[in-house]
């Protein structure tokens, strides 16, 4: 039976490790997958309660909080009692459809947020089945062994079993600002405060330095944090500046609409219209024209857009950040893994006076060995160098069983040597079986070399790799195609000059040596020099195109790396990143004052040998110059810069939990291309919200203008309450939502970044909104007046006006797909809009021609002549809006204003 977490449990800090293992029925090897599943079923997930979103029933109930909806439903009930039953039922059905649509929208948005919660959930490294593996933190159970490294979030309360210089940041739990040093020994005092339990780590704290392993003793609500939600479980969904802005706009429009509605209702009553009829009509008109759903629709658009970003490997933690994405003017990116592959690759080998090129990138074990364009045979010194390099390395090359992708386990430099040998058909497992390692002299920063001793056919042999000058000092001979020759001073200088030249090309250079017969005492003396291997972390192929896209979009891409300036310059040059700007080192940056940096930062494109503290200075200087800055980071010390940046971007693969928590966005593939893709998606989301607003508010202007115009002219009401509500449902429903997922404009990433201080209601938006609304008012009011005065029946005149209003808004939906480009440019590219319009046209036809729908909707079967007139007038809005776009593009409206 597993120990229950529901009990107060033992004082884990007082127990020896053997007793702790026994109490949890575990061992230093951890649990098997089967044991972990059983314990997970018993103890439940390792997460804090109360983090789930609202229930579907609550979302449905929230739809009835709109006062106008409640009043309208109450009025329809009263109307039914007064004998207007059919109309009352029709109004109720339309209102309930609108409520259902609102519920579906918010439910989808909540599901989108839920999906992000799951994707953003933290992971932990645990021993399962005697091997280290990444598991969701929520799946940890008591008895698990977790592996801790610098920057990791502690996923559960645990008893330490192994520590190497381990220090834990516990300020979130204890308030202690200095990291606590940890050890594995038991404490005698059972009354120790949490902050003094140096053999324990606690959920929600973080590893500040060192590494270790720990035995999980409590998870979820049974940890010291209890009900305090500190783990990264939720996507933050605070209100965005755009939503706040639209709240204000909505309130202003609501007041204006209520004022106009009051006038219309008052005039109707003054002319003798029945009170209940005018009351229902007034409320229906208010429901139709008051844009109370604007902020909710923006929230839905943002949430669905964020979900779409995930498919492009960008996970947004804060919805507010989506708005900022479209305004980014500078992207400060790390080099390793983001602009480069983070897969060291041997590109050149120098043996017996020849430079040999090796093709292929990354850890894929395929490539060619060429010299002066001709393929070379893998034999002699080249083969011996590759063998010795592999034998003197601890890294291993493995292939992912699911993805089929090759990766290196161990030091990336050693991984590059193992891959180079595999390209030549020399595999580590075979070589180690033939020459088993029996001892080693490990690499240190002082010796700058690593030497391994192996059992060979003639006894003990040694292999060594390290800094060229160090390895060369221990060699007395060199292996050539003709055999061993003595190393004279001239040859030594040639080798060192070649190493310097290769380093000048941003290659990391290692020398390799071998001794066929050796003893432990003379393992590193009188060795045989084999050659040099030059390697580099190659740039990502796709990053160069992404940087060019940034340039086209008015975004400056900047490289910030801790690597050597030569390496940084070479990679930046290969990517097309270093153009007319400067490369600055951390030392040069340190020497600059704040004012000097603010002045020079505009011309700097590459920062090399910089620390995380320098990143913060760069971000601050750019922001003071008015830039909107995105900054990448993966380490614990990057957190301040990530928080300071307008968009902090953490690495999902190599990033620490602390950096992920500080960031607004996380890359699931650590690729620079994904940053650019996220910017494009962010711009597209903002554009689509703008399209939706233009369409919605222009439609509202047309509706209120029609009703107000007819009332002020002393004419009968051109639409019934049911028709008004249906127009609101038909136009604000599916077509409007389809605009929220409109494909991006082709020139989206050729525009300059959006100024975040600029309102979404720009001059083109306001111009098109007003032109579309005013033209709709004039056309529909003119049609109603003409139909009424031409001797047509009242129902026919009203039906013609009703159909014209619906169609004119459908035509506007296509025009408002862009506030700058012509509707003729890929007019039907939005397939969701096409489907929505076709569906609404079918429903409109049923309302007009199906007899049992005609009475509640007050419609009349239209003749072909009526249809010809209506379609011609409704279509007229398209050329009018196109003319307005044409004039706006040429700045005519700006000159008039």
mmCIF file of N, CA and C in Angstrom, residues 469-519:
data_model
loop_
_atom_site.group_PDB
_atom_site.id
_atom_site.type_symbol
_atom_site.label_atom_id
_atom_site.label_comp_id
_atom_site.label_asym_id
_atom_site.label_seq_id
_atom_site.Cartn_x
_atom_site.Cartn_y
_atom_site.Cartn_z
ATOM 1 N N UNK A 469 47.488 24.136 -29.464
ATOM 2 C CA UNK A 469 48.819 24.406 -28.921
ATOM 3 C C UNK A 469 49.176 23.434 -27.800
ATOM 4 N N UNK A 470 48.173 22.990 -27.038
ATOM 5 C CA UNK A 470 48.412 22.055 -25.934
ATOM 6 C C UNK A 470 48.716 20.661 -26.473
ATOM 7 N N UNK A 471 47.910 20.187 -27.404
ATOM 8 C CA UNK A 471 48.112 18.854 -27.985
ATOM 9 C C UNK A 471 49.444 18.800 -28.725
ATOM 10 N N UNK A 472 49.752 19.872 -29.452
ATOM 11 C CA UNK A 472 50.980 19.901 -30.248
ATOM 12 C C UNK A 472 52.224 19.803 -29.360
ATOM 13 N N UNK A 473 52.154 20.405 -28.179
ATOM 14 C CA UNK A 473 53.296 20.351 -27.252
ATOM 15 C C UNK A 473 53.623 18.929 -26.811
ATOM 16 N N UNK A 474 52.583 18.082 -26.746
ATOM 17 C CA UNK A 474 52.815 16.711 -26.270
ATOM 18 C C UNK A 474 53.150 15.748 -27.409
ATOM 19 N N UNK A 475 53.238 16.252 -28.639
ATOM 20 C CA UNK A 475 53.514 15.388 -29.797
ATOM 21 C C UNK A 475 54.957 15.568 -30.277
ATOM 22 N N UNK A 476 55.557 14.455 -30.647
ATOM 23 C CA UNK A 476 56.907 14.504 -31.211
ATOM 24 C C UNK A 476 56.920 14.091 -32.671
ATOM 25 N N UNK A 477 55.860 13.433 -33.116
ATOM 26 C CA UNK A 477 55.787 12.949 -34.494
ATOM 27 C C UNK A 477 54.420 13.278 -35.094
ATOM 28 N N UNK A 478 54.321 13.149 -36.421
ATOM 29 C CA UNK A 478 53.071 13.390 -37.142
ATOM 30 C C UNK A 478 52.801 12.230 -38.082
ATOM 31 N N UNK A 479 51.515 11.839 -38.191
ATOM 32 C CA UNK A 479 51.136 10.770 -39.112
ATOM 33 C C UNK A 479 50.812 11.374 -40.467
ATOM 34 N N UNK A 480 51.477 10.876 -41.526
ATOM 35 C CA UNK A 480 51.216 11.326 -42.885
ATOM 36 C C UNK A 480 50.808 10.129 -43.729
ATOM 37 N N UNK A 481 50.537 10.390 -44.996
ATOM 38 C CA UNK A 481 50.148 9.303 -45.900
ATOM 39 C C UNK A 481 51.284 8.307 -46.071
ATOM 40 N N UNK A 482 52.526 8.757 -45.845
ATOM 41 C CA UNK A 482 53.687 7.882 -46.008
ATOM 42 C C UNK A 482 54.160 7.290 -44.690
ATOM 43 N N UNK A 483 53.416 7.546 -43.622
ATOM 44 C CA UNK A 483 53.812 7.002 -42.326
ATOM 45 C C UNK A 483 54.130 8.106 -41.331
ATOM 46 N N UNK A 484 54.853 7.737 -40.265
ATOM 47 C CA UNK A 484 55.191 8.697 -39.218
ATOM 48 C C UNK A 484 56.435 9.482 -39.594
ATOM 49 N N UNK A 485 56.370 10.809 -39.351
ATOM 50 C CA UNK A 485 57.533 11.664 -39.563
ATOM 51 C C UNK A 485 57.686 12.563 -38.339
ATOM 52 N N UNK A 486 58.900 13.024 -38.119
ATOM 53 C CA UNK A 486 59.166 13.880 -36.963
ATOM 54 C C UNK A 486 58.513 15.240 -37.161
ATOM 55 N N UNK A 487 58.101 15.837 -36.048
ATOM 56 C CA UNK A 487 57.509 17.179 -36.080
ATOM 57 C C UNK A 487 58.612 18.207 -35.879
ATOM 58 N N UNK A 488 58.972 18.936 -36.942
ATOM 59 C CA UNK A 488 59.984 19.977 -36.799
ATOM 60 C C UNK A 488 59.312 21.320 -36.520
ATOM 61 N N UNK A 489 60.094 22.334 -36.252
ATOM 62 C CA UNK A 489 59.566 23.654 -35.883
ATOM 63 C C UNK A 489 58.725 24.249 -37.008
ATOM 64 N N UNK A 490 59.150 24.041 -38.254
ATOM 65 C CA UNK A 490 58.420 24.603 -39.393
ATOM 66 C C UNK A 490 57.027 23.982 -39.504
ATOM 67 N N UNK A 491 56.980 22.645 -39.332
ATOM 68 C CA UNK A 491 55.685 21.953 -39.419
ATOM 69 C C UNK A 491 54.761 22.388 -38.274
ATOM 70 N N UNK A 492 55.358 22.518 -37.067
ATOM 71 C CA UNK A 492 54.562 22.974 -35.929
ATOM 72 C C UNK A 492 53.947 24.354 -36.199
ATOM 73 N N UNK A 493 54.735 25.271 -36.753
ATOM 74 C CA UNK A 493 54.230 26.618 -37.037
ATOM 75 C C UNK A 493 53.146 26.578 -38.107
ATOM 76 N N UNK A 494 53.331 25.700 -39.118
ATOM 77 C CA UNK A 494 52.314 25.552 -40.162
ATOM 78 C C UNK A 494 50.985 25.085 -39.561
ATOM 79 N N UNK A 495 51.088 24.116 -38.651
ATOM 80 C CA UNK A 495 49.865 23.597 -38.011
ATOM 81 C C UNK A 495 49.173 24.682 -37.190
ATOM 82 N N UNK A 496 49.971 25.425 -36.403
ATOM 83 C CA UNK A 496 49.393 26.481 -35.574
ATOM 84 C C UNK A 496 48.813 27.608 -36.426
ATOM 85 N N UNK A 497 49.464 27.934 -37.525
ATOM 86 C CA UNK A 497 48.953 28.970 -38.428
ATOM 87 C C UNK A 497 47.642 28.513 -39.071
ATOM 88 N N UNK A 498 47.592 27.220 -39.436
ATOM 89 C CA UNK A 498 46.341 26.678 -39.991
ATOM 90 C C UNK A 498 45.223 26.745 -38.954
ATOM 91 N N UNK A 499 45.553 26.422 -37.691
ATOM 92 C CA UNK A 499 44.548 26.491 -36.619
ATOM 93 C C UNK A 499 44.044 27.915 -36.440
ATOM 94 N N UNK A 500 44.978 28.895 -36.503
ATOM 95 C CA UNK A 500 44.565 30.301 -36.369
ATOM 96 C C UNK A 500 43.695 30.737 -37.539
ATOM 97 N N UNK A 501 44.039 30.271 -38.743
ATOM 98 C CA UNK A 501 43.248 30.639 -39.916
ATOM 99 C C UNK A 501 41.846 30.040 -39.840
ATOM 100 N N UNK A 502 41.759 28.794 -39.388
ATOM 101 C CA UNK A 502 40.445 28.160 -39.237
ATOM 102 C C UNK A 502 39.624 28.866 -38.156
ATOM 103 N N UNK A 503 40.277 29.265 -37.061
ATOM 104 C CA UNK A 503 39.574 29.994 -36.000
ATOM 105 C C UNK A 503 39.098 31.349 -36.511
ATOM 106 N N UNK A 504 39.886 31.964 -37.392
ATOM 107 C CA UNK A 504 39.485 33.242 -37.985
ATOM 108 C C UNK A 504 38.263 33.123 -38.857
ATOM 109 N N UNK A 505 37.953 31.909 -39.300
ATOM 110 C CA UNK A 505 36.739 31.659 -40.085
ATOM 111 C C UNK A 505 35.589 31.201 -39.188
ATOM 112 N N UNK A 506 35.726 31.499 -37.884
ATOM 113 C CA UNK A 506 34.698 31.223 -36.872
ATOM 114 C C UNK A 506 34.516 29.743 -36.591
ATOM 115 N N UNK A 507 35.546 28.930 -36.907
ATOM 116 C CA UNK A 507 35.479 27.515 -36.577
ATOM 117 C C UNK A 507 36.094 27.274 -35.198
ATOM 118 N N UNK A 508 35.485 26.387 -34.445
ATOM 119 C CA UNK A 508 36.096 25.961 -33.190
ATOM 120 C C UNK A 508 37.059 24.832 -33.535
ATOM 121 N N UNK A 509 38.323 24.984 -33.181
ATOM 122 C CA UNK A 509 39.364 24.067 -33.649
ATOM 123 C C UNK A 509 39.859 23.195 -32.501
ATOM 124 N N UNK A 510 39.896 21.888 -32.743
ATOM 125 C CA UNK A 510 40.473 20.925 -31.808
ATOM 126 C C UNK A 510 41.564 20.142 -32.528
ATOM 127 N N UNK A 511 42.603 19.819 -31.799
ATOM 128 C CA UNK A 511 43.656 18.949 -32.337
ATOM 129 C C UNK A 511 43.447 17.548 -31.785
ATOM 130 N N UNK A 512 43.836 16.554 -32.569
ATOM 131 C CA UNK A 512 43.660 15.154 -32.177
ATOM 132 C C UNK A 512 45.017 14.453 -32.276
ATOM 133 N N UNK A 513 45.325 13.643 -31.242
ATOM 134 C CA UNK A 513 46.595 12.912 -31.228
ATOM 135 C C UNK A 513 46.360 11.483 -30.742
ATOM 136 N N UNK A 514 47.407 10.647 -30.936
ATOM 137 C CA UNK A 514 47.261 9.211 -30.681
ATOM 138 C C UNK A 514 48.622 8.655 -30.252
ATOM 139 N N UNK A 515 48.574 7.627 -29.400
ATOM 140 C CA UNK A 515 49.815 6.946 -29.030
ATOM 141 C C UNK A 515 49.550 5.450 -29.070
ATOM 142 N N UNK A 516 50.167 4.726 -30.013
ATOM 143 C CA UNK A 516 49.823 3.311 -30.200
ATOM 144 C C UNK A 516 50.212 2.415 -29.034
ATOM 145 N N UNK A 517 51.290 2.703 -28.353
ATOM 146 C CA UNK A 517 51.716 1.892 -27.200
ATOM 147 C C UNK A 517 52.055 2.861 -26.073
ATOM 148 N N UNK A 518 51.397 2.677 -24.929
ATOM 149 C CA UNK A 518 51.607 3.621 -23.842
ATOM 150 C C UNK A 518 51.447 2.936 -22.503
ATOM 151 N N UNK A 519 51.832 3.663 -21.458
ATOM 152 C CA UNK A 519 51.576 3.245 -20.081
ATOM 153 C C UNK A 519 50.812 4.376 -19.399
#
